[in-house]
XYZ file of C-alpha atoms in Angstrom:
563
model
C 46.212 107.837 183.367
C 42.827 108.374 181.779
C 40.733 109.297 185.122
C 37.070 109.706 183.924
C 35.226 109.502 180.865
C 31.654 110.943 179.484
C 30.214 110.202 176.421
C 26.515 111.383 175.310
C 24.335 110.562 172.184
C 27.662 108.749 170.485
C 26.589 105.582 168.592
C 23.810 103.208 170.959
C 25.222 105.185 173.809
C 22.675 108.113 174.921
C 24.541 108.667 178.513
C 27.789 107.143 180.428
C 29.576 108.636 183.029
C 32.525 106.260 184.008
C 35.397 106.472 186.377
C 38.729 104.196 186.393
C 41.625 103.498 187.959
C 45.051 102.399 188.457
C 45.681 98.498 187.199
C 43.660 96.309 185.303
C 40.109 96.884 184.020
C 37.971 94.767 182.371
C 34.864 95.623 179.692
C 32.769 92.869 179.345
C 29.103 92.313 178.256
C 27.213 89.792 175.618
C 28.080 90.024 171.997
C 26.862 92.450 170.507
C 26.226 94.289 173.265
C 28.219 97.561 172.385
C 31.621 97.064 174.188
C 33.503 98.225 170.901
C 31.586 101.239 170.850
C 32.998 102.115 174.490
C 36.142 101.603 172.560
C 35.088 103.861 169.581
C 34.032 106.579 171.964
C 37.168 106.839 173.162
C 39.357 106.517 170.250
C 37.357 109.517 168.866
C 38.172 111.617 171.582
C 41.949 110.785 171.467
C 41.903 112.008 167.534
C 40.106 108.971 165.806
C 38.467 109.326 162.565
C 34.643 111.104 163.470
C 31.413 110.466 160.925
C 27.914 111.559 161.823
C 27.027 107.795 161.712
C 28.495 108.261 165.431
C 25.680 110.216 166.275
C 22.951 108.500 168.215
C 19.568 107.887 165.979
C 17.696 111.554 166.274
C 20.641 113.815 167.936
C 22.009 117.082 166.311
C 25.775 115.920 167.767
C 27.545 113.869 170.020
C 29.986 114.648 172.980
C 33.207 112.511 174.250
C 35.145 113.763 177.151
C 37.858 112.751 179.505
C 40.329 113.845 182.230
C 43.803 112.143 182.492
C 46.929 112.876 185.064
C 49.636 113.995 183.213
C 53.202 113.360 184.047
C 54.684 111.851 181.243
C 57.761 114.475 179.912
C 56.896 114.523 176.322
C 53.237 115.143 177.241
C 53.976 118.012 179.473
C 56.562 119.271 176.774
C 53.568 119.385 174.239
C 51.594 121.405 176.448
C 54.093 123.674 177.262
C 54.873 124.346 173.650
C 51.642 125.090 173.287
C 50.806 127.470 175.699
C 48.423 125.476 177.361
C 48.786 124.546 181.035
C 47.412 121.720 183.119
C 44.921 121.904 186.780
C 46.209 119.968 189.623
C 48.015 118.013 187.271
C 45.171 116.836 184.842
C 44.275 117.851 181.449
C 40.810 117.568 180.381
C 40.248 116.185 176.526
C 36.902 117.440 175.008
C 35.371 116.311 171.187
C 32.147 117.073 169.422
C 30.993 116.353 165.976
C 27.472 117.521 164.935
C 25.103 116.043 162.051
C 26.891 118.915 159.477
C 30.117 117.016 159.828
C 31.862 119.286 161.693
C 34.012 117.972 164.460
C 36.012 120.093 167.529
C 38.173 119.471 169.856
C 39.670 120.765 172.653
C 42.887 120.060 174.909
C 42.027 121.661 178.240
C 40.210 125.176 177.406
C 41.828 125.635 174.073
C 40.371 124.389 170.711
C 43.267 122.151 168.832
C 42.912 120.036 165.536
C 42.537 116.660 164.967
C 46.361 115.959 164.041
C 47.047 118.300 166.900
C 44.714 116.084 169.407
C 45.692 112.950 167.392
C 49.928 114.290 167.912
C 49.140 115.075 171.805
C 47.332 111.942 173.230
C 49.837 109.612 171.601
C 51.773 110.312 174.559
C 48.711 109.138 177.210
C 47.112 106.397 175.566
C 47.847 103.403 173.334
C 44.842 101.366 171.913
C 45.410 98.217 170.315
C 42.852 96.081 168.470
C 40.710 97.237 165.532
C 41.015 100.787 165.662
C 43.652 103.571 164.677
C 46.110 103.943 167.375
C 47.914 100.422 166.155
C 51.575 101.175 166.932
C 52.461 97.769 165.135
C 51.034 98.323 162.111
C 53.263 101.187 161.419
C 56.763 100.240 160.503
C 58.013 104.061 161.723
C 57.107 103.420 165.480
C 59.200 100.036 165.184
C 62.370 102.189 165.724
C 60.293 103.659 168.801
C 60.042 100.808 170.755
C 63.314 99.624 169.959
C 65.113 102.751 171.092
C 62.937 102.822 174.167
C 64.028 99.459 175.030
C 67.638 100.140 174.262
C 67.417 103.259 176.436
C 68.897 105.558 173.842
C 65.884 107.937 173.553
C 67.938 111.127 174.566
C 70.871 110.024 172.459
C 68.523 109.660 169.524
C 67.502 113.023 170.353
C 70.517 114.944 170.307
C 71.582 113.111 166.845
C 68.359 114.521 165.547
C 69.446 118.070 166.310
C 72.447 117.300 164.935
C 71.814 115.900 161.731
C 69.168 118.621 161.203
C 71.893 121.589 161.614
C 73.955 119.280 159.187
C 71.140 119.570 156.275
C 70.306 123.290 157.224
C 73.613 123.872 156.694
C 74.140 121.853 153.316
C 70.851 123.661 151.953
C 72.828 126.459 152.080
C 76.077 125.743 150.911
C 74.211 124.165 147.680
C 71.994 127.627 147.263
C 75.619 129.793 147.926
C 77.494 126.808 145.092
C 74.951 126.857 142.978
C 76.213 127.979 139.622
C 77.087 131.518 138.561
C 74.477 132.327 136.041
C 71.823 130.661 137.826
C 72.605 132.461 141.211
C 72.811 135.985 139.291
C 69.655 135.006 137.727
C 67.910 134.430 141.146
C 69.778 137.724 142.559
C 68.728 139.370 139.890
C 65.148 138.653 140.162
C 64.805 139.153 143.974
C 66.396 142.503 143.755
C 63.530 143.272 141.313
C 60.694 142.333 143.111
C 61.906 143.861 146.404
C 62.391 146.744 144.368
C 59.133 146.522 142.971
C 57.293 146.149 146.029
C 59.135 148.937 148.235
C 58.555 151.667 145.736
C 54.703 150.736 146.504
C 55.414 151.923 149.795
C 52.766 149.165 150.745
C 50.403 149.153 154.164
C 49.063 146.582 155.583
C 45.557 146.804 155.191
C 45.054 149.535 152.707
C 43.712 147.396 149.969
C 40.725 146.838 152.451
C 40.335 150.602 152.906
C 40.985 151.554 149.228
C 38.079 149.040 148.091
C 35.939 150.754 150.342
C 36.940 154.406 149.487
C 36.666 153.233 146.235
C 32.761 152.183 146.007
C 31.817 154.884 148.065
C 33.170 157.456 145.252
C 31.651 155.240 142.494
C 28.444 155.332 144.162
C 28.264 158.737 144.394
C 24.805 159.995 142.700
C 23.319 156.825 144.545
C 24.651 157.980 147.518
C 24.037 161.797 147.460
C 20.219 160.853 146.430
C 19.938 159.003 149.212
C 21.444 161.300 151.597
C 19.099 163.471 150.295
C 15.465 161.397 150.503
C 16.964 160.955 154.421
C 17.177 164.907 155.123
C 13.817 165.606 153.698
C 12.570 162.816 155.334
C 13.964 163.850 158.940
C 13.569 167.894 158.587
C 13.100 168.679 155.172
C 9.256 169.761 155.195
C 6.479 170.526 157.835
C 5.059 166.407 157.760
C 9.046 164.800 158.405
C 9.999 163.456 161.375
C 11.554 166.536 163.567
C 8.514 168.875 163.030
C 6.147 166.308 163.844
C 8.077 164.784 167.076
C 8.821 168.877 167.903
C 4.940 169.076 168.043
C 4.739 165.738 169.812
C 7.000 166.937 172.349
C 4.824 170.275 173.113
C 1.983 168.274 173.142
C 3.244 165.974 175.385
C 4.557 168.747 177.669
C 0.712 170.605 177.678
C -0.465 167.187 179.126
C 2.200 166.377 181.391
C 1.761 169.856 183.207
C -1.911 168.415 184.296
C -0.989 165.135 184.935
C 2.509 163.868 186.561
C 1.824 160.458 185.729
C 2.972 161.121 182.378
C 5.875 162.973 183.159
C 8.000 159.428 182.819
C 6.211 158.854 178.510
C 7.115 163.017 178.603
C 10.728 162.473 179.208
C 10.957 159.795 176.762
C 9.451 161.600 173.828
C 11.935 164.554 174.854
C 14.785 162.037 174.464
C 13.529 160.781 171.113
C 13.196 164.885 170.402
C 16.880 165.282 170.638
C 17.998 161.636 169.328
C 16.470 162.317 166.183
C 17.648 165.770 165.792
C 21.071 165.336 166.223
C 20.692 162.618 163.923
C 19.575 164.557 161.689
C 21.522 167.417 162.384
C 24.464 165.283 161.721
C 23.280 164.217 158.265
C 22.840 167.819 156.946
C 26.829 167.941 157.486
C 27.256 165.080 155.792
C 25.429 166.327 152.813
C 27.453 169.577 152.861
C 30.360 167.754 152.577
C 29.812 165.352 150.459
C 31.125 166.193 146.761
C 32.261 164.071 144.101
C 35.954 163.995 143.287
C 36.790 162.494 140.338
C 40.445 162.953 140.799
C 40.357 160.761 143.917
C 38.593 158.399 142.096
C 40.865 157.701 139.581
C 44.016 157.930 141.902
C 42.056 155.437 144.060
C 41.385 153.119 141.017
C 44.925 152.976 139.897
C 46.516 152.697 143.153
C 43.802 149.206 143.760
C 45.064 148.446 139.891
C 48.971 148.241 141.246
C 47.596 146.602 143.826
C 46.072 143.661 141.952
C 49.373 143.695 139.800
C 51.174 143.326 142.619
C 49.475 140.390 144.030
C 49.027 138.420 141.196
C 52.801 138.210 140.665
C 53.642 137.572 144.614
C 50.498 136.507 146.133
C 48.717 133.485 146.352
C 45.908 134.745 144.122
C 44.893 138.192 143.117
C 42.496 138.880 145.675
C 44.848 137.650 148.726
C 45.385 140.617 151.348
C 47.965 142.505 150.663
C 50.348 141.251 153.549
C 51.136 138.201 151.375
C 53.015 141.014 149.083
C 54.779 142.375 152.089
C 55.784 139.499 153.734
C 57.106 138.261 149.915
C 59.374 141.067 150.196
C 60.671 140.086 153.534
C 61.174 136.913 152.639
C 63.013 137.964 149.297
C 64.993 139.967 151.203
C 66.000 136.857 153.846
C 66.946 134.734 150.579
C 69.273 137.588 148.794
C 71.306 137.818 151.951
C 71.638 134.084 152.168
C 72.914 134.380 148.371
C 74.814 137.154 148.831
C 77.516 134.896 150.814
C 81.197 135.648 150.401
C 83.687 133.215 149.684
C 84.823 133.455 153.166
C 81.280 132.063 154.022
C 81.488 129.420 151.812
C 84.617 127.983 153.255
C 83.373 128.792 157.123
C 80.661 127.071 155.962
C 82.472 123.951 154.496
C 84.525 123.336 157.947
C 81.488 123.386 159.991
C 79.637 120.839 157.710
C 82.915 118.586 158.066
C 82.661 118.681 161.698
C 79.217 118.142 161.926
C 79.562 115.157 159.491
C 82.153 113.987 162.092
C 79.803 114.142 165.089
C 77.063 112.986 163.491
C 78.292 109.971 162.193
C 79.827 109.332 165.457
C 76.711 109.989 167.209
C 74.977 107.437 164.432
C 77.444 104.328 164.914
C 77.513 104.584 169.261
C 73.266 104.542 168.363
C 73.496 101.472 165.686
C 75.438 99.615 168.342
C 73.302 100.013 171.068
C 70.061 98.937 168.775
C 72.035 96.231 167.487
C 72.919 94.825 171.383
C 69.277 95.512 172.100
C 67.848 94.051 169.085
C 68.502 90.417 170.262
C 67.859 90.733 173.592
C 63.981 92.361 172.865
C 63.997 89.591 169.922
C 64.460 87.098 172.559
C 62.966 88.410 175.025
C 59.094 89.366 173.179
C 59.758 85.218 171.750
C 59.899 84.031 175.133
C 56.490 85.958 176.011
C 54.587 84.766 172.918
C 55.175 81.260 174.258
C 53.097 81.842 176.965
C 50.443 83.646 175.523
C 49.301 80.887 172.980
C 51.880 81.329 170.189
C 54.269 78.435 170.408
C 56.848 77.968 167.560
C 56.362 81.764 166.918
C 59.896 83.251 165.772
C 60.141 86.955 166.458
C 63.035 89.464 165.304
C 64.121 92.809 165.544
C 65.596 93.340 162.442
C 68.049 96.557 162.002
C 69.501 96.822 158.696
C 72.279 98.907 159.330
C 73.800 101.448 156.564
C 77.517 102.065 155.941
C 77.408 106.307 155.596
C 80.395 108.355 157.333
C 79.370 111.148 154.586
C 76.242 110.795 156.167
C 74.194 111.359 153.288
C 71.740 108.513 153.051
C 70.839 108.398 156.627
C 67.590 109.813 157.997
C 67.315 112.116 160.818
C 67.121 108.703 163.586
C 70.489 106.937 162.215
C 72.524 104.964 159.613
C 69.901 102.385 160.277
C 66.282 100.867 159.284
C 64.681 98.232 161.723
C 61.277 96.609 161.473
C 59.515 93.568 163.394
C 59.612 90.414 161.354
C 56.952 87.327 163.090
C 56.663 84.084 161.847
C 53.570 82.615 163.267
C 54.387 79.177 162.073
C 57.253 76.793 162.389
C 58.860 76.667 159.361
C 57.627 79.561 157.872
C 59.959 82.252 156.662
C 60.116 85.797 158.921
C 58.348 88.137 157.375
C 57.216 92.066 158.481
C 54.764 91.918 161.428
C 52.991 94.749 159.760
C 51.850 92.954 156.544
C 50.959 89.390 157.796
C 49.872 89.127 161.433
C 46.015 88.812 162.459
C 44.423 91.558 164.909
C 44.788 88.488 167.639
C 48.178 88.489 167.249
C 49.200 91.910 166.902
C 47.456 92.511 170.582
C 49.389 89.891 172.235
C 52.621 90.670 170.039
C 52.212 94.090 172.056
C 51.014 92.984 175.076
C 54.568 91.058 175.063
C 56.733 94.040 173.937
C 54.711 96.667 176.714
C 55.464 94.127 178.785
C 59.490 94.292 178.294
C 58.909 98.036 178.196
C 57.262 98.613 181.392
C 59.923 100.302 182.840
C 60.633 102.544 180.133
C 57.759 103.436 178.071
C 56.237 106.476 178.688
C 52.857 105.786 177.783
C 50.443 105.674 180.681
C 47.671 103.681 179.495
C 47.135 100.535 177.136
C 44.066 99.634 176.254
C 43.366 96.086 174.515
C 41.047 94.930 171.975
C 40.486 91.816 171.063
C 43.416 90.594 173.025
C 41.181 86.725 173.704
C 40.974 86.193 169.788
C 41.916 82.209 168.920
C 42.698 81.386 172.338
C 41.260 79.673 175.552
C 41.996 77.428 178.457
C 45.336 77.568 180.045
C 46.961 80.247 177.254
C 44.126 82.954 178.592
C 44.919 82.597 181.851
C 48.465 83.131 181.140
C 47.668 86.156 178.827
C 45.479 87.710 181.864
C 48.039 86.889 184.092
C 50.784 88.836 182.460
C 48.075 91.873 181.954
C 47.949 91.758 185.903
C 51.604 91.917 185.875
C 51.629 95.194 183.116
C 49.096 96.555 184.891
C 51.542 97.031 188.098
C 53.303 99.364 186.176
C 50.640 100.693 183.825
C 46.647 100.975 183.654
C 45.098 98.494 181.569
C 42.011 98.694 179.841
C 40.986 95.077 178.345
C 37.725 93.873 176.248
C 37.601 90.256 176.700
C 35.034 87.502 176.149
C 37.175 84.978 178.501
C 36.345 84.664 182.345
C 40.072 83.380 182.491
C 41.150 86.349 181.774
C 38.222 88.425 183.504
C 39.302 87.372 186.887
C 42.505 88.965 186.946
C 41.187 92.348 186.879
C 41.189 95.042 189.323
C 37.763 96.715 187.978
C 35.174 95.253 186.049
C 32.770 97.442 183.728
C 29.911 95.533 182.168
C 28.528 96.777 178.694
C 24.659 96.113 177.937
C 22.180 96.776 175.632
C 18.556 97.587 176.264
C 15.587 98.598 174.220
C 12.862 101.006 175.808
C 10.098 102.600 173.735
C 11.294 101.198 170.352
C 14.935 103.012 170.652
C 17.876 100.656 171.465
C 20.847 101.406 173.933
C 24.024 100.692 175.483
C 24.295 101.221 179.482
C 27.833 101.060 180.893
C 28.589 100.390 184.511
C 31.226 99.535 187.350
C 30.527 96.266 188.783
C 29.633 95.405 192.119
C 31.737 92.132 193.412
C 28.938 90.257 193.917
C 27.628 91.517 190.591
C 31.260 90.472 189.009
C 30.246 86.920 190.512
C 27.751 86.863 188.383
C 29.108 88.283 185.469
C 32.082 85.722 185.418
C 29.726 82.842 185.206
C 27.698 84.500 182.824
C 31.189 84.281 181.112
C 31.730 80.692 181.903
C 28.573 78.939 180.794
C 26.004 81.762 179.586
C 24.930 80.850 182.650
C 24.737 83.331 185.468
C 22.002 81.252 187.659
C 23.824 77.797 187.834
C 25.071 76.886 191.397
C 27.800 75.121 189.422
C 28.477 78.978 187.392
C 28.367 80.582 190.365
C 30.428 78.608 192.695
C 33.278 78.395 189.628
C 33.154 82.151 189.254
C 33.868 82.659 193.421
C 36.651 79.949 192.802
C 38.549 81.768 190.163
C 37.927 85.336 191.448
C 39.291 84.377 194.767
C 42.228 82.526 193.212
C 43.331 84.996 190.414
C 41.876 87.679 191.494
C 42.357 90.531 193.907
């Protein structure tokens, strides 16, 4: 459940600080007003798409954040997997993007990216309208809800682990049947290069060290002359530095000895004294060690040479690190054991596929049964839904195209089976996929039907709806807000609507306005009084918020839908 939510300098929004809670919320406000940008804040933070055109007019970035309660399984799986644990039960969900382009995000105190944010929040929220988290709209999340409804999630599950083991295991039986010549010829050429690479007797790291051993030798006259403007400079004649700060420091002393006061600047000096002379001290050694070695040289120039031979045949590029050689080698070494499979492996190998063929494809039909059972009863059941919510004559199937594979080799890792929502929005017209020909409208209150069914099963914590009031009125939006009330029993809702019909069933009302103060326009967001909601649901009935008549309609309705 999302909990709270801040947003600063994002779009018209300079500051909002909003709280929610269980059931059914409403976001309301005039057209144009900003209520899709409450909408877009939010979607950004859950993984959304982020441009600096987000940023409010003259800001350097823009911040979204938001706390939600976490107990959905899959959720707190994530988390776990990823080392990253929750406080009391809540997870806070941090984004930024600044005027370079660069976004961040964070899940809790550690920074994740966008597909990992994007991956993670799919389990907390579902937004459907205009904006990327449309479930419908991809055909792969059809099998999703279907399963959910079914109540075959786990099943699907373990088949998944199952049929993965199955094509690990094919991969390599192919690699250990592959032909003769071809396998000697791979054998051949991995022996070589792990050959190759462990009579380099390679370190990590040395590449880096060798480089720098290596320009340090190269630069030796440089260096030397240098070393040796340094000692002159420090000691080298009566004027450098140590002969003058020695005098300094007797000086110093002479003065100190009549006053005490400068005993403290006395000290100081005397610390400089000794600073300087070690220093110096220090890089007289270095000069009377320093001597060129050619012979290093060279054996430092062709060890970086096998180096860079070595890298360009089993690196990424030549001037990778040299770790990408080493961990070539391990890797070579994992593949010639795999090919270096008896014939006793290759038969072990055979019976296990067989009886992993055999579970899986018994695993497969027990799952396209259950979908198929299922697939009626959600087709009937989202049809009889859509009636209410202003969509008579629509048709509605769960289609599952079912595939006939006990080799199992044309399945995927979810079944022998394909499904997909088909609509037809108009009597007489053919069924065709949801995906491809329903309206934004539609698509909202096809899922308000199916979250509906799902209630008790979805995982999902929090639905929010846009545009769920588009084409409809009168008596169909106060049976669309009637059956958000009912979701929201078992879910929190988060609904923009224009319609006071379906206003009134909501637990919370937020109001979205827009203001303009010295020249610069904004949106203000806010949690509505009741009183204040009074007004705002005639506001909603006539444009109106003044009218007797408005006002007196707007108690009417709150009192008899609402609450």
């Amino acid at each position: 459940m999302l909990e709270d939510l801040n947003i600063k300098d994002f779009a018209l929004i300079d500051e909002a600080s909003l709280e929610f809670n269980k059931g059914f919320t409403i976001l309301s406000g005039e057209t144009g007003a900003g209520k899709s940008i409450l909408i877009g804040a939010l979607s950004f933070l859950l993984g959304g798409r982020g441009g600096i055109e987000q940023i409010r007019s003259g800001c350097g970035e823009a911040h979204v954040s938001g706390t939600f309660t976490v107990e959905n399984k899959e959720a707190l799986h994530w988390l776990s997997d990823h080392d990253i644990e929750l406080e009391d039960g809540r997870i806070l969900l941090r984004r930024q993007i600044r005027s370079t382009g660069k976004s961040s995000a964070w899940i809790g105190g550690s920074p994740v990216t966008r597909s990992e944010l994007t991956e993670f929040s799919s389990y907390l929220v579902d937004i459907h309208g205009q904006h990327e988290h449309q479930s419908l709209m991809r055909v792969s999340e059809h099998r999703r809800f279907l399963d959910s409804y079914a109540g075959i999630t786990a099943e699907v599950s373990a088949f998944t682990s199952v049929y993965t083991e199955l094509c690990q295991k094919r991969q390599l039986l192919a690699e250990l049947n592959s032909n003769d010549a071809t396998r000697r010829q791979k054998i051949d050429m991995l022996s070589f290069a792990v050959k190759e690479i462990e009579d380099a007797k390679l370190k990590a790291g040395e590449d880096d060290e060798l480089e720098e051993e290596e320009t340090r030798l190269s630069s030796f006259e440089r260096l030397y002359s240098g070393i040796e403007d340094i000692n002159n400079l420090l000691s080298g004649a009566d004027e450098a530095v140590v002969p003058i700060l020695k005098r300094l420091r007797q000086s110093v002393s002479h003065v100190a000895e009549l006053d005490k006061k400068i005993s403290p600047l006395y000290e100081r000096v005397e610390a400089a004294f000794y600073e300087i002379s070690d220093i110096s001290d220090e890089f007289r050694n270095y000069e009377r060690n320093l001597v060129f070695d050619p012979e290093r040289l060279t054996a430092v120039q062709e060890r970086l040479e096998t180096l860079h031979k070595l890298k360009k045949k089993y690196a990424s590029s030549s001037t990778a690190p040299i770790s990408e050689v080493i961990a070539y080698c391990q890797s070579a070494k994992t593949q010639l054991e795999k090919l270096g499979g008896s014939e006793a492996d290759r038969t072990s190998l055979t019976k296990e596929i067989e009886s992993l063929v055999h579970t899986a494809y018994k695993q497969a039909v027990a799952i396209s049964a259950s979908r198929a059972a299922a697939a009626f009863r959600m087709s009937v059941g989202v049809e009889q839904i859509l009636q209410k919510l202003g969509m008579a004559g629509t048709k509605f199937s769960v289609n599952v195209e079912k595939i006939d594979d006990p080799k199992m080799l044309q399945c995927t890792q979810f079944g022998i089976d394909s499904e997909e929502f088909l609509i037809s929005a108009n009597p007489g017209s053919p069924l065709l996929p949801l995906a491809k020909i329903a309206s934004g409208g539609e698509l909202s209150r096809v899922m308000l039907a199916i979250k509906t069914i799902l209630a008790q099963s979805d995982m999902v914590s929090t639905l929010i709806f846009d545009e769920i009031d588009t084409g409809i009125g009168g008596q169909i939006a106060v049976s669309v807000g009637d059956h958000m009330k009912m979701l929201a029993d078992k879910k929190q809702i988060l609904c923009i609507t224009h319609l006071a019909s379906i206003a009134v069933y909501a637990d919370t009302q937020i109001k979205i306005q827009k203001a303009v103060s010295d020249g610069k326009t904004s949106t203000h967001v806010r949690v509505l009084s009741e009183e204040e909601r009074v007004l705002e649901i005639a506001r909603m009935l006539s444009g109106d918020a003044a009218s007797p008549e408005s006002l007196e309609h707007a108690r009417m309705m709150l009192k008899k839908f609402g609450g």
